[in-house]
Every structure is written in structure tokens, then in C-alpha cells.
Tab-separated table of C-alpha atoms in Angstrom:
chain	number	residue	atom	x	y	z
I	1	UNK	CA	0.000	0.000	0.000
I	2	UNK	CA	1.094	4.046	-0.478
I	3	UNK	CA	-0.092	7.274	1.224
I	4	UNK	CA	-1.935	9.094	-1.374
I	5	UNK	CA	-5.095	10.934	-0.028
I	6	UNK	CA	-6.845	9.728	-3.411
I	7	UNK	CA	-6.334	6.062	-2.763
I	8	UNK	CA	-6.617	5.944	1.036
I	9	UNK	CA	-9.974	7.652	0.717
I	10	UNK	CA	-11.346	4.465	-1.603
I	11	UNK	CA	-10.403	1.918	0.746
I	12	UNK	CA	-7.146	1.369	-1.189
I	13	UNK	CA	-9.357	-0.192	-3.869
I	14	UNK	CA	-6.760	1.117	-6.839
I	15	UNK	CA	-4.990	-1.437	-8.879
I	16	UNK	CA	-6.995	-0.445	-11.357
I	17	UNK	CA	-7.377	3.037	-10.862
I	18	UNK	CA	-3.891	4.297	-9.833
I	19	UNK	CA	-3.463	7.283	-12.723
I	20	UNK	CA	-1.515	9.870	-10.699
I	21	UNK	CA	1.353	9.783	-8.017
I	22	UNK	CA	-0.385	6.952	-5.794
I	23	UNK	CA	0.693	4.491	-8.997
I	24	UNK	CA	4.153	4.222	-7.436
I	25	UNK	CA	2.744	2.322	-4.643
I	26	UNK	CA	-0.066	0.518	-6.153
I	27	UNK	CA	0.377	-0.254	-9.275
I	28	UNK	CA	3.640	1.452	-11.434
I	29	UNK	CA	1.452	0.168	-14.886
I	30	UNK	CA	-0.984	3.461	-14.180
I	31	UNK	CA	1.721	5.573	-14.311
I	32	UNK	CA	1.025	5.929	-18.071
I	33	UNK	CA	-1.763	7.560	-17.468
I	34	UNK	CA	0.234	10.941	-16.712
I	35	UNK	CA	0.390	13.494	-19.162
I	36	UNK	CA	2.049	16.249	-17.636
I	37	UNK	CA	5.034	16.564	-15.177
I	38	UNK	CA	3.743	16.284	-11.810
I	39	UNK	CA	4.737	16.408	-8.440
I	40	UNK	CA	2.757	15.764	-5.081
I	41	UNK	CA	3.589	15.573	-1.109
I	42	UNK	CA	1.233	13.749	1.014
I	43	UNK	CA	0.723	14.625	4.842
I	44	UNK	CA	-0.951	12.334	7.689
I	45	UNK	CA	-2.391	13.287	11.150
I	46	UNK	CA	-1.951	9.846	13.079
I	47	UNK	CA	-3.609	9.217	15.593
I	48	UNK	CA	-3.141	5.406	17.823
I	49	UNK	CA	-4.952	4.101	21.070
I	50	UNK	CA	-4.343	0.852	22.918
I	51	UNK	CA	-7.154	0.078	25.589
I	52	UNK	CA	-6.283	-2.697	27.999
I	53	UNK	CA	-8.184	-4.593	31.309
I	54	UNK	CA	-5.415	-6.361	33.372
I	55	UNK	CA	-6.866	-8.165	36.547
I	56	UNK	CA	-9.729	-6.386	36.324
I	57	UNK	CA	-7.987	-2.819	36.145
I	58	UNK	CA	-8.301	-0.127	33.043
I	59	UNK	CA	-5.781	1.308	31.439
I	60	UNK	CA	-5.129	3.235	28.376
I	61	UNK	CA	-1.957	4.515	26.017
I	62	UNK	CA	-1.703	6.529	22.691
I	63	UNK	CA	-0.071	8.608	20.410
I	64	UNK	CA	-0.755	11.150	17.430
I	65	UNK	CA	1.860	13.092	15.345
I	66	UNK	CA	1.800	14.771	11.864
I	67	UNK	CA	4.525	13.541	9.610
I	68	UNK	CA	5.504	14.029	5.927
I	69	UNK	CA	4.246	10.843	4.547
I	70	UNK	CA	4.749	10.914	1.339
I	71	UNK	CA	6.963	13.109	-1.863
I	72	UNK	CA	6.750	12.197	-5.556
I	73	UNK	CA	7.586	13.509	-8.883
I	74	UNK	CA	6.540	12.211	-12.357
I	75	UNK	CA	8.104	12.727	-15.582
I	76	UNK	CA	5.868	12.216	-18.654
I	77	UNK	CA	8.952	10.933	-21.448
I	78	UNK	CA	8.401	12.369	-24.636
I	79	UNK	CA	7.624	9.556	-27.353
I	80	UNK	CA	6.156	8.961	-30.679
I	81	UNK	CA	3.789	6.661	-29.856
I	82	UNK	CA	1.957	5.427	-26.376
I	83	UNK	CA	3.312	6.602	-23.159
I	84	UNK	CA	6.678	6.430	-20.916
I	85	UNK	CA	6.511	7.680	-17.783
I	86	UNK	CA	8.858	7.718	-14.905
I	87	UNK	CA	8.775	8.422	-11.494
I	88	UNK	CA	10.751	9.028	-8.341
I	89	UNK	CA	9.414	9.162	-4.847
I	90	UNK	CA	9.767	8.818	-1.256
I	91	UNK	CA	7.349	7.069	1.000
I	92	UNK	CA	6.853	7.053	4.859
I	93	UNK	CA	6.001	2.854	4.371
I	94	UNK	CA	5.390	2.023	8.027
I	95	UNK	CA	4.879	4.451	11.319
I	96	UNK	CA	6.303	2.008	14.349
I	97	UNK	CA	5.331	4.460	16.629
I	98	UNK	CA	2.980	3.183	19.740
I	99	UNK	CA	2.434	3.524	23.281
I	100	UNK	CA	1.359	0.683	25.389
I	101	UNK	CA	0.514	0.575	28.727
I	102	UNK	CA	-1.084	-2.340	30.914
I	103	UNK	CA	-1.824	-2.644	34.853
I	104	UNK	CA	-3.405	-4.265	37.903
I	105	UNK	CA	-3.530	-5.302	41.083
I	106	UNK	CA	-2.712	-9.436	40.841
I	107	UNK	CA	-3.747	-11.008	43.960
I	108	UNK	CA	-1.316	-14.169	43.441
I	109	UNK	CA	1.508	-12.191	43.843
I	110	UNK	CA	3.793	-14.648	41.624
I	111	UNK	CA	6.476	-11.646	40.966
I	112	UNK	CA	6.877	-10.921	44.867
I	113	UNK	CA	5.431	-13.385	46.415
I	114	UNK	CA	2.072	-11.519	47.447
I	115	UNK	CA	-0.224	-9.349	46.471
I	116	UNK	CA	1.610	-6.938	44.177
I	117	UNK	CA	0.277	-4.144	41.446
I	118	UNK	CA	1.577	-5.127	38.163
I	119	UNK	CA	2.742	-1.969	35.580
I	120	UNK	CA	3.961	-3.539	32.340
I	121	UNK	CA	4.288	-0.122	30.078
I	122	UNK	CA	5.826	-0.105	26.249
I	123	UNK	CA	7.673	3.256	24.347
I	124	UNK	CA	8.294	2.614	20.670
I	125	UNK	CA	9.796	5.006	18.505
I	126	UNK	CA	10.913	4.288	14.269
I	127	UNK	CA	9.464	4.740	11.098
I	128	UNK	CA	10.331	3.172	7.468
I	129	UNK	CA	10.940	4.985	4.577
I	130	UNK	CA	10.950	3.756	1.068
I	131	UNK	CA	12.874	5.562	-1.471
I	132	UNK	CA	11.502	4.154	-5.205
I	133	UNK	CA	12.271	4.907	-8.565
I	134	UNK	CA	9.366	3.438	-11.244
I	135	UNK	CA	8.833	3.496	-15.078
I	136	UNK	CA	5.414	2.760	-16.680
I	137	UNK	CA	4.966	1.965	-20.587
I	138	UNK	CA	2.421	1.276	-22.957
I	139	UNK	CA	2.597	-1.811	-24.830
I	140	UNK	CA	-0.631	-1.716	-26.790
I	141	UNK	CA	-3.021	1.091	-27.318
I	142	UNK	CA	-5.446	-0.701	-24.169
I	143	UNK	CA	-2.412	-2.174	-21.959
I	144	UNK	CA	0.674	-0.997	-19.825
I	145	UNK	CA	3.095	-2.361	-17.905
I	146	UNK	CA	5.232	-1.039	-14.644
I	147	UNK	CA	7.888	-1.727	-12.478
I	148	UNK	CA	8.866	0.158	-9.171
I	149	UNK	CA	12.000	-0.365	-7.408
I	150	UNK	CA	12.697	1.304	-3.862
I	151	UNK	CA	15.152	1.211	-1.283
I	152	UNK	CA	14.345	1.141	2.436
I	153	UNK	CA	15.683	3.031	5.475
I	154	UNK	CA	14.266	3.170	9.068
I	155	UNK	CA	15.293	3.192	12.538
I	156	UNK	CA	13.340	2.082	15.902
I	157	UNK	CA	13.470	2.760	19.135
I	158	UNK	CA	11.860	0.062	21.791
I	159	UNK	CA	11.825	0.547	25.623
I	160	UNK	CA	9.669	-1.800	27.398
I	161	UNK	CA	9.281	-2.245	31.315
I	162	UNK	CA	7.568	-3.979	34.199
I	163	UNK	CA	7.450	-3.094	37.709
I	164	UNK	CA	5.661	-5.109	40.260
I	165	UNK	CA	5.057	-2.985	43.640
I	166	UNK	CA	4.047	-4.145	47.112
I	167	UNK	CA	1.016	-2.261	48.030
I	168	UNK	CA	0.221	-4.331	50.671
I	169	UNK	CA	3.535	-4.319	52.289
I	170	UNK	CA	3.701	-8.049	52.747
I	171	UNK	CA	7.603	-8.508	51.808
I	172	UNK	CA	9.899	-7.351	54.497
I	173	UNK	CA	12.535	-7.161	51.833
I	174	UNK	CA	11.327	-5.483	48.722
I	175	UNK	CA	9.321	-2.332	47.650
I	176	UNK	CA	9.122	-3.335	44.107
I	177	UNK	CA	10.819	-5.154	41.542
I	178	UNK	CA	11.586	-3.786	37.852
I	179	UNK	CA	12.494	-5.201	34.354
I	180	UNK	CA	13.856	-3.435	31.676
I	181	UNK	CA	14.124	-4.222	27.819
I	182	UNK	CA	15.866	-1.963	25.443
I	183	UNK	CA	15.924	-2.416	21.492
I	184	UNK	CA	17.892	-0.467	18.899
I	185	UNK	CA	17.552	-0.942	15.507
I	186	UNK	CA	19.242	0.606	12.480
I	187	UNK	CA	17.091	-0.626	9.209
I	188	UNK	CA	18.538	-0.497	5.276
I	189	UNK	CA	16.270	-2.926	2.911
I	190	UNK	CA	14.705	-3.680	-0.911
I	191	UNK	CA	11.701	-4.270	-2.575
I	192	UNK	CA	10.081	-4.513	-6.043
I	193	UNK	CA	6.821	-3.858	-7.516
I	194	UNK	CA	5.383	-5.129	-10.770
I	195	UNK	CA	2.001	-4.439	-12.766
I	196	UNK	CA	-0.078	-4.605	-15.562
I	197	UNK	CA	-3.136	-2.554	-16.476
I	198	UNK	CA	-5.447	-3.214	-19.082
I	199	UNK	CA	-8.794	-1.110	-20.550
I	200	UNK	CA	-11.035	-3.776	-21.427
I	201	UNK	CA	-13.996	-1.441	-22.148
I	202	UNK	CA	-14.158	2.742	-22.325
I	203	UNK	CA	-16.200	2.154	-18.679
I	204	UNK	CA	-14.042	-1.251	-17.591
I	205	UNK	CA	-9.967	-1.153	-16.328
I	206	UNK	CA	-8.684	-4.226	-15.065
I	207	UNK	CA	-4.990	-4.661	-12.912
I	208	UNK	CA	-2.532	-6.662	-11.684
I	209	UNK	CA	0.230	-6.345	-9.044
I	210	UNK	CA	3.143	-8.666	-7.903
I	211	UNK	CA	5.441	-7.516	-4.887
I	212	UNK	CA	8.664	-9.030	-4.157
I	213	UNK	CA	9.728	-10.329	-0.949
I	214	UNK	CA	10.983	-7.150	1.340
I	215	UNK	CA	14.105	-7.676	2.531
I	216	UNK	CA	15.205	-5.781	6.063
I	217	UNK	CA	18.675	-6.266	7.533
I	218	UNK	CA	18.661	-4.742	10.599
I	219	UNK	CA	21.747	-3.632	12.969
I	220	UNK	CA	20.093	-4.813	16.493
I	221	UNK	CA	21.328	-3.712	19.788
I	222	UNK	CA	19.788	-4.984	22.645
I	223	UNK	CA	19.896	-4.398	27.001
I	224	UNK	CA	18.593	-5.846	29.851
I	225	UNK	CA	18.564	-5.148	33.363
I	226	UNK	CA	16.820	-6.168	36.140
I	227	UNK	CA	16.730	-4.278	39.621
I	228	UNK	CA	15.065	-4.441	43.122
I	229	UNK	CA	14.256	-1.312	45.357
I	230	UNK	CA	14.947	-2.540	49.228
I	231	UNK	CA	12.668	-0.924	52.197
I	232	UNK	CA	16.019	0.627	53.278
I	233	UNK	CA	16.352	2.810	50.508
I	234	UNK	CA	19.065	0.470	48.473
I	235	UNK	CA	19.142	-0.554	44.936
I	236	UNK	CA	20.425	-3.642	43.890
I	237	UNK	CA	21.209	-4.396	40.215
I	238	UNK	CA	21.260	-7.906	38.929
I	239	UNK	CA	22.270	-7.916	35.481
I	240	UNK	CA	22.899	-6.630	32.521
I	241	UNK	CA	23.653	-7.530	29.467
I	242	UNK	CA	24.172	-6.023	25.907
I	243	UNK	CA	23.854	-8.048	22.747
I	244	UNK	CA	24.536	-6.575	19.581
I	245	UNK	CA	23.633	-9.121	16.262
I	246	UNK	CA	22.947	-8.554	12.763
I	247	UNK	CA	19.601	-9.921	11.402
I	248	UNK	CA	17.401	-10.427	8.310
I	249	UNK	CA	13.679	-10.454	8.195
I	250	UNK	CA	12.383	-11.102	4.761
I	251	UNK	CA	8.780	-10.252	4.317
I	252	UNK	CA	6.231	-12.583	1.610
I	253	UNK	CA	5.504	-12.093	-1.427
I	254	UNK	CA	1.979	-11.033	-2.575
I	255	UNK	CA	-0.316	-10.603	-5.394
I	256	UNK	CA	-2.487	-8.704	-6.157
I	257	UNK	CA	-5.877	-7.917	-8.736
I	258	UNK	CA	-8.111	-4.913	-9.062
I	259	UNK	CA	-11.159	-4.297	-11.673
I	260	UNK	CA	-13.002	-0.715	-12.237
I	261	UNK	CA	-16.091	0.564	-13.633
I	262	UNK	CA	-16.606	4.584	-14.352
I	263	UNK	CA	-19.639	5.775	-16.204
I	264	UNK	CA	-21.252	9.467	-15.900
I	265	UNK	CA	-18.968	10.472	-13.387
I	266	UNK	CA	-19.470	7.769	-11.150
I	267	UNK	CA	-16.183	5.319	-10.110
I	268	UNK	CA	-16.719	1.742	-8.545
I	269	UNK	CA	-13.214	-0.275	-7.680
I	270	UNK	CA	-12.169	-3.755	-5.799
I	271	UNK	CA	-8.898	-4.954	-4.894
I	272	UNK	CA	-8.156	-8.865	-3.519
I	273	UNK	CA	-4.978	-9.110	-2.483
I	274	UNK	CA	-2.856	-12.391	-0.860
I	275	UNK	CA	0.073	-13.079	0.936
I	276	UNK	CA	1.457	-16.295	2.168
I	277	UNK	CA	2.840	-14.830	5.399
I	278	UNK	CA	3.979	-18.701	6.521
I	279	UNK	CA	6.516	-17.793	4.442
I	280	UNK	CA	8.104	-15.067	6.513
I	281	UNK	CA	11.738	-15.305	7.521
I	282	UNK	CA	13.749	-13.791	10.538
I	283	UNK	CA	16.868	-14.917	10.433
I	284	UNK	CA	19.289	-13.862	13.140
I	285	UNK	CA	23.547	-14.500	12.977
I	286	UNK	CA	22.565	-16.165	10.138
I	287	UNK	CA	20.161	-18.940	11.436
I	288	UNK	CA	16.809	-18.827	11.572
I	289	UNK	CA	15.006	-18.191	15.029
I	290	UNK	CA	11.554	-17.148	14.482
I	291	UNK	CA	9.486	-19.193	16.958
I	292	UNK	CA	6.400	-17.660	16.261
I	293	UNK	CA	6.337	-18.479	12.545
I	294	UNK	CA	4.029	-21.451	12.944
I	295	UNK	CA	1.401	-18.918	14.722
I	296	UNK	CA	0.951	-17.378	11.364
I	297	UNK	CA	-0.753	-18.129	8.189
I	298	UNK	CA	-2.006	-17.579	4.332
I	299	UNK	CA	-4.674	-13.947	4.192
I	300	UNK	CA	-6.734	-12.386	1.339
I	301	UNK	CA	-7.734	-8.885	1.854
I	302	UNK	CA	-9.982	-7.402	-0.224
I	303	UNK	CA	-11.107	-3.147	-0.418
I	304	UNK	CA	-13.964	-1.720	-1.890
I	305	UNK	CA	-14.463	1.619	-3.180
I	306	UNK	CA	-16.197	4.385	-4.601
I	307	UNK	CA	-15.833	7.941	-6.075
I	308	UNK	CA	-18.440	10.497	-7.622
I	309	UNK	CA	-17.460	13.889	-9.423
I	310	UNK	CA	-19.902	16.190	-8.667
I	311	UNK	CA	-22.244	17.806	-11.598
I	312	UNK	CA	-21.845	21.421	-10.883
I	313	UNK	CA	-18.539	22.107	-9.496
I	314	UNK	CA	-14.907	20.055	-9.697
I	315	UNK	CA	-15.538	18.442	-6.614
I	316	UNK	CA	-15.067	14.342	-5.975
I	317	UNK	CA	-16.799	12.378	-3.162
I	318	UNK	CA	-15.376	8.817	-2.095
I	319	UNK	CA	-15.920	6.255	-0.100
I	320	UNK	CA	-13.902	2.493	0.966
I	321	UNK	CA	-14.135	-0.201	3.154
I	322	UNK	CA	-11.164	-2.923	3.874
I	323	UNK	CA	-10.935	-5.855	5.298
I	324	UNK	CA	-7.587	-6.460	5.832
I	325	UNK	CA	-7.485	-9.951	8.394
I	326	UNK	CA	-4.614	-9.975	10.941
I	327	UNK	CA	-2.461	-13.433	9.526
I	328	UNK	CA	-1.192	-13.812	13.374
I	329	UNK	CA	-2.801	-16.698	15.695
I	330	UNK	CA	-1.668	-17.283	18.597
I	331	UNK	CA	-4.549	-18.403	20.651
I	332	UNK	CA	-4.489	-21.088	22.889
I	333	UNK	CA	-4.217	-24.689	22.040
I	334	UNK	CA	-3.698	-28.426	23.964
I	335	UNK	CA	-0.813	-29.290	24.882
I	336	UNK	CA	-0.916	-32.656	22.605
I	337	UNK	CA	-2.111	-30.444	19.241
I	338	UNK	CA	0.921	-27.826	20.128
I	339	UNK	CA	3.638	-30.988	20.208
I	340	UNK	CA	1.785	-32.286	16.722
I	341	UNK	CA	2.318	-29.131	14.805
I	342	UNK	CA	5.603	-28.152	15.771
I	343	UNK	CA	4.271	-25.162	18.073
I	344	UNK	CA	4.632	-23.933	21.734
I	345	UNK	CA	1.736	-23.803	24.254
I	346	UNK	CA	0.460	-20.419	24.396
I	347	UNK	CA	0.642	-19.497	27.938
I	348	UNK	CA	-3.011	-17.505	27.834
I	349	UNK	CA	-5.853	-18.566	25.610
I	350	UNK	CA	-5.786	-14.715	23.964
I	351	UNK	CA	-8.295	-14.741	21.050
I	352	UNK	CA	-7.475	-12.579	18.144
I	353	UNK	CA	-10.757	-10.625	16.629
I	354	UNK	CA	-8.835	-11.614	13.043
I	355	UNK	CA	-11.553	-9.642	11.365
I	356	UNK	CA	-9.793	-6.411	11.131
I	357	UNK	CA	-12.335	-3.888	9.309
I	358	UNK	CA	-10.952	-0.355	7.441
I	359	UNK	CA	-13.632	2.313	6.986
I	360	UNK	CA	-12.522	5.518	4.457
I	361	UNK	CA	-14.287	8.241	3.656
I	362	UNK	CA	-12.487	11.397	1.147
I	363	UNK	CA	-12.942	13.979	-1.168
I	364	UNK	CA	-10.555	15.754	-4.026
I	365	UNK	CA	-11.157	19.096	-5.550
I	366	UNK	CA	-9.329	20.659	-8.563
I	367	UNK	CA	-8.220	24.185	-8.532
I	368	UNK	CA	-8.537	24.662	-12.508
I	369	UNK	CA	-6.227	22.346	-14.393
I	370	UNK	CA	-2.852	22.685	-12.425
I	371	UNK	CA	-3.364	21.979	-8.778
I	372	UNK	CA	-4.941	19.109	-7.013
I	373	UNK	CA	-6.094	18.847	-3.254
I	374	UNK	CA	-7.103	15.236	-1.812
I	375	UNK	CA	-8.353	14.510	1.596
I	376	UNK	CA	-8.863	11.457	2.890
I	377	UNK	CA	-9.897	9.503	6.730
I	378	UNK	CA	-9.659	6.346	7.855
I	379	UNK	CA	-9.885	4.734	11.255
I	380	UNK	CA	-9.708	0.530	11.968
I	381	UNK	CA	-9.693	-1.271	15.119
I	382	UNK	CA	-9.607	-4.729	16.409
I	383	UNK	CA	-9.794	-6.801	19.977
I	384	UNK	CA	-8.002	-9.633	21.403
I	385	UNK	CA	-8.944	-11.037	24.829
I	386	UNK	CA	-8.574	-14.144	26.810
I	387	UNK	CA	-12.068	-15.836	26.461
I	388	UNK	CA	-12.843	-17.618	29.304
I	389	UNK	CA	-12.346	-14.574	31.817
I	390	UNK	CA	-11.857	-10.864	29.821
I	391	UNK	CA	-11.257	-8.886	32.864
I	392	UNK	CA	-8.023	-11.261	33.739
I	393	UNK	CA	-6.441	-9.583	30.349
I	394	UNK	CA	-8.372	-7.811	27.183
I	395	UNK	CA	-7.299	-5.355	24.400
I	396	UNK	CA	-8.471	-3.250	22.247
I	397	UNK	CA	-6.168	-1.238	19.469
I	398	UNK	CA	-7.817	1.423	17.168
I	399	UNK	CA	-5.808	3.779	14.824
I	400	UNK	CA	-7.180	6.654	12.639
I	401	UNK	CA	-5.321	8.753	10.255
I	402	UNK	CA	-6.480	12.090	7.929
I	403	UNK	CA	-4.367	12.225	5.036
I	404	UNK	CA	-3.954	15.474	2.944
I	405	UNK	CA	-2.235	14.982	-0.618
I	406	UNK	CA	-1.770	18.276	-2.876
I	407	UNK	CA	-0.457	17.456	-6.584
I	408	UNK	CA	1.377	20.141	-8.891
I	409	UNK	CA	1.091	19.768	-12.352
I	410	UNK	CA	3.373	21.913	-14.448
């Protein structure tokens, strides 16, 4: 997926309707669509809320920044016949930022051996940013080809913690008890893009899109440390140790299909896409250690969309939906069915509300024939609890962003 406004605000139903910047990221085959040279930023207002119950307690973390998300310019190539088109482009590809916070009171007291209140809070800072170059041709009056190539930086910050304090005063020894995680990563990686367009009718476009594996190698630094605050005041400091490893996570492949209709200024769109995420790698000093591989599995998502240019003025109105499943599972299973298939016990039976649902709503307006303003919202959300008793541990993550794209055409 990409960060235009245009896009976003159909559900990111656009395979086969990507005609301006957003064809970097969705499918390089529309860039022969563009006529003139062009160039467009995108912005995004994010906005990220994790609502937890812990032993029966509420608690609640978030975030929201405004960040340049995206920066494109396209070069129509003079030719005799058809179209050539290239494009260059940078594009904020994930936002890792996310505040997490969880606590209670637990009444076994398993961390100091009574009653305790349990604080298990989560800091992440990092973004990815893909920096692509893409040509799109015409090989026949009705169908185009593309390729995009981009090269990917990013950087994230991860400080986790857990302190367990004795409210009660039970433990003649300790006040409280704290863990603490920290992860450093430096990020360099590639990817590819491939499509194919094709006008089957004047009202009917049909598109294709095949996405290489993404390959991350990541620079990882990593600390622990564990210390315990006495009832005299002290401090004492267990450990700590500092690990620093290279490792490679290589994302799946995916593929992807997308069919339009326009008529009388009305746009209808549907994407399906798949990935076999079974088939993700994390390989760390060179062997691979990903434990929770066999928790995920194969997922189709599919968006639907819709624009309509209003009669009297230059004004378009659009609407999506996506339904974009989460591919991880780790939910609780027997101990026997865990030993059959290779996997661990899960320690909690934490269903996963897999049904992830995307809602978009937008709107573009064109300022004459040289400037372009799209707006776009979106806002998802999805739960994972432990069945049998939801106030023991429940979750609930939502995350909403506006997106404003303008687009300059000279």
C-alpha cells in the first residue's frame, strides 16, 4: 500500500485506478496515465490508542503526530507513440510508533510473592521509509506495464518495562521489583513492484500487481537489566547484558488484482490481495530463530471503493471499506495439538478478533487544471482477549489517520 489521499480515501481499492502519483505504490502500470510533469507531497495526522483490562484494572496509552508521509515527482517521457513515464518518490512505508501501557492489582503475587500491582508499560519510537524509482509503458493502445524499485531506510526505538510494587507491604525485603528491555535498531532494505493494467472497455480497467519479498537487515542492539528497590532505601542491580547481532527479516511475497467501472462520473473499484505470510523469515547470525512463525498463516484482503465527481462544481466524493485480516494466531491450544504441529503452548488462551475492518471516507477538488487537493480519513480497530475470563487480560487497538495529498502539475 502508499499514502496518497486519493487512494486511502477508496479503501485502497486502486490497482486499477492508480493514474496519478499513488501508482508508485499501487500499481507502477498506471503511471502511463500521466500526461504532464507532476509532483505531489502527502501529509498524515496519526492518531493510535491501545485500551487494555489487566486483573480487572483499566488502562489506556496513545499517540498522534503529523509527519511528511509521502513526496513524488513524475516525468511524462516524450515519445512517438503510447506513453513512458517515470517516477521518483519517497514514501513514509510504516509508522512504528505506539504507546502501550497495561496494569493491575494481581492477587497471586507470583512476581513478589504476594499481592503486588503489576505496571507492564511499552515506548516505541521508528518509522520506514521507502525511497523508489518506477517506469510505466504502454505496450498496446489498451495495456501498460510497470515496475517500481525502492530502497528502504528506518530506525526504531523500543523501551519496554515492568514493575511489580508491594502495596500491601507483605515482603519485608522489597518495595518493588523492575524489568527493563531496550531495542535499537538501524534498518537499510529492498523491494520490487510489478504491474499490468489493461482497458477492457471505455467504462471497464482491469490490474494486476506482484510484490517481491521485502528484505530488512537490521543492525540490532539490545539491554537488559533487572533491579530491586529494598525498604532501606538500596538498589540492587542484577544484570545486565548487551547483545549486539545482525539480522534479516524477509517479508512474503503477494499478489495482487483490481477491476473498475466509471460511467457518468461515477467510479466503482475492488482490490483482492494475498500473501502467504507462513513464508516469513527472521533470520538472526545467520540462522533462523523465528518461533512464532508457525502462529501465522495464508490472508486475502480485499477493499472496496467508490468515487463520484460532482455535476456542478470540480468536486469528488469517495468512499472504501477494507478488510484487511490480521495473519497472526496465537490463541491457545492443547498441549498434545501444540507438540503435533511443531508449536509452543500459548501461555493464555488470547483470542485474536482476526476480522480487522478499514472504513474511508475522502474527497478531491481541482483548482482549474494545475493543482490538485485530496483529503482522505480512515480509522480501523480490532480486539483480542482471553475468552474464558476478559477482565483477567483484554485489548483493544484502534488507529485513525487524515491524510492530505496536494499534486502540482506543471
Amino acid at each position: 500500500t502508499g499514502t496518497h489521499a486519493r487512494a486511502l480515501g477508496m479503501g485502497g481499492a486502486h490497482i486499477a485506478v492508480a493514474n496519478d502519483a499513488s501508482a508508485m505504490t499501487w500499481n507502477p502500470a498506471g503511471l502511463v496515465h500521466i500526461k504532464r510533469i507532476e509532483m505531489a507531497t502527502t501529509l498524515s495526522l496519526d492518531d493510535r490508542d491501545i485500551e487494555t483490562t489487566w486483573h480487572g484494572n483499566d488502562d489506556a496509552a496513545g499517540e498522534n503526530e503529523i509527519q511528511l508521509a509521502g513526496l513524488h515527482l513524475l516525468y511524462p517521457f516524450p515519445t512517438y507513440r503510447g506513453s513512458l513515464v517515470f517516477g521518483f518518490g519517497m514514501d513514509r512505508m510504516q509508522n512504528y510508533n505506539r504507546n502501550y501501557r497495561r496494569s493491575g492489582r494481581d492477587e497471586e503475587g507470583t512476581t513478589l510473592g504476594g499481592p503486588s500491582f503489576l505496571v507492564d508499560s511499552h515506548s516505541r519510537e521508528g518509522k520506514l521509509t521507502s525511497w523508489s524509482g518506477a517506469v510505466g509503458w504502454d505496450i498496446s493502445p489498451r495495456f501498460s506495464a510497470g515496475i517500481s524499485l525502492s530502497y528502504m531506510t528506518g530506525s526504531i526505538l523500543d523501551e519496554q518495562s515492568f514493575l511489580a510494587r508491594d502495596v500491601d507491604g507483605v515482603n519485608d525485603t522489597y518495595i518493588s521489583a523492575q524489568d527493563s528491555y531496550l531495542l535499537d535498531l538501524d534498518i537499510t532494505g529492498y523491494s520490487a513492484l510489478a504491474g499490468l493494467l489493461f482497458q477492457a472497455t471505455p467504462q471497464i480497467r482491469l490490474g494486476a500487481v506482484a510484490g517481491s519479498p521485502r528484505v530488512l537487515d537490521i543492525e540490532r542492539f539490545e539491554q537488559y537489566q533487572t533491579r530491586d528497590f529494598l525498604d532501606d532505601g538500596m538498589e540492587e542491580f542484577y544484570s545486565e547484558s548487551n547483545i549486539l547481532m545482525d539480522e534479516t527479516i524477509t517479508f512474503p511475497w503477494f499478489i495482487g488484482f483490481g477491476a473498475s467501472w466509471a460511467a457518468r462520473g461515477l467510479m466503482l473499484a475492488s482490490d483482492v490481495r494475498y500473501t502467504d505470510w507462513t513464508e516469513l523469515k527472521d533470520e538472526l547470525g545467520g540462522s533462523e530463530v523465528f518461533y512464532l512463525k508457525p502462529y501465522y498463516e495464508e490472508a486475502t484482503s480485499f477493499s472496496l471503493g467508490g468515487e463520484y465527481l460532482l455535476p456542478v462544481i470540480p468536486l469528488r466524493v469517495r468512499a472504501g471499506y477494507r478488510y484487511d485480516p490480521v495473519p497472526f494466531n496465537l490463541t491457545y491450544c492443547p498441549y498434545e495439538e501444540c507438540l503435533d504441529d511443531g508449536r509452543d503452548p500459548a501461555e493464555l488462551d488470547a483470542a485474536i478478533d482476526k476480522d480487522r475492518h478499514v472504513y474511508s471516507a475522502g474527497a478531491g477538488y481541482l483548482f482549474g487544471s494545475l493543482f490538485a487537493l485530496d483529503v482522505a480519513f480512515e480509522t480501523g480497530s480490532f480486539e483480542r482477549l482471553i475468552e474464558d475470563d476478559p477482565t483477567l487480560y483484554a485489548e483493544k487497538r484502534t488507529a485513525s489517520s487524515l491524510i492530505v495529498t496536494g499534486a502540482y502539475r506543471f
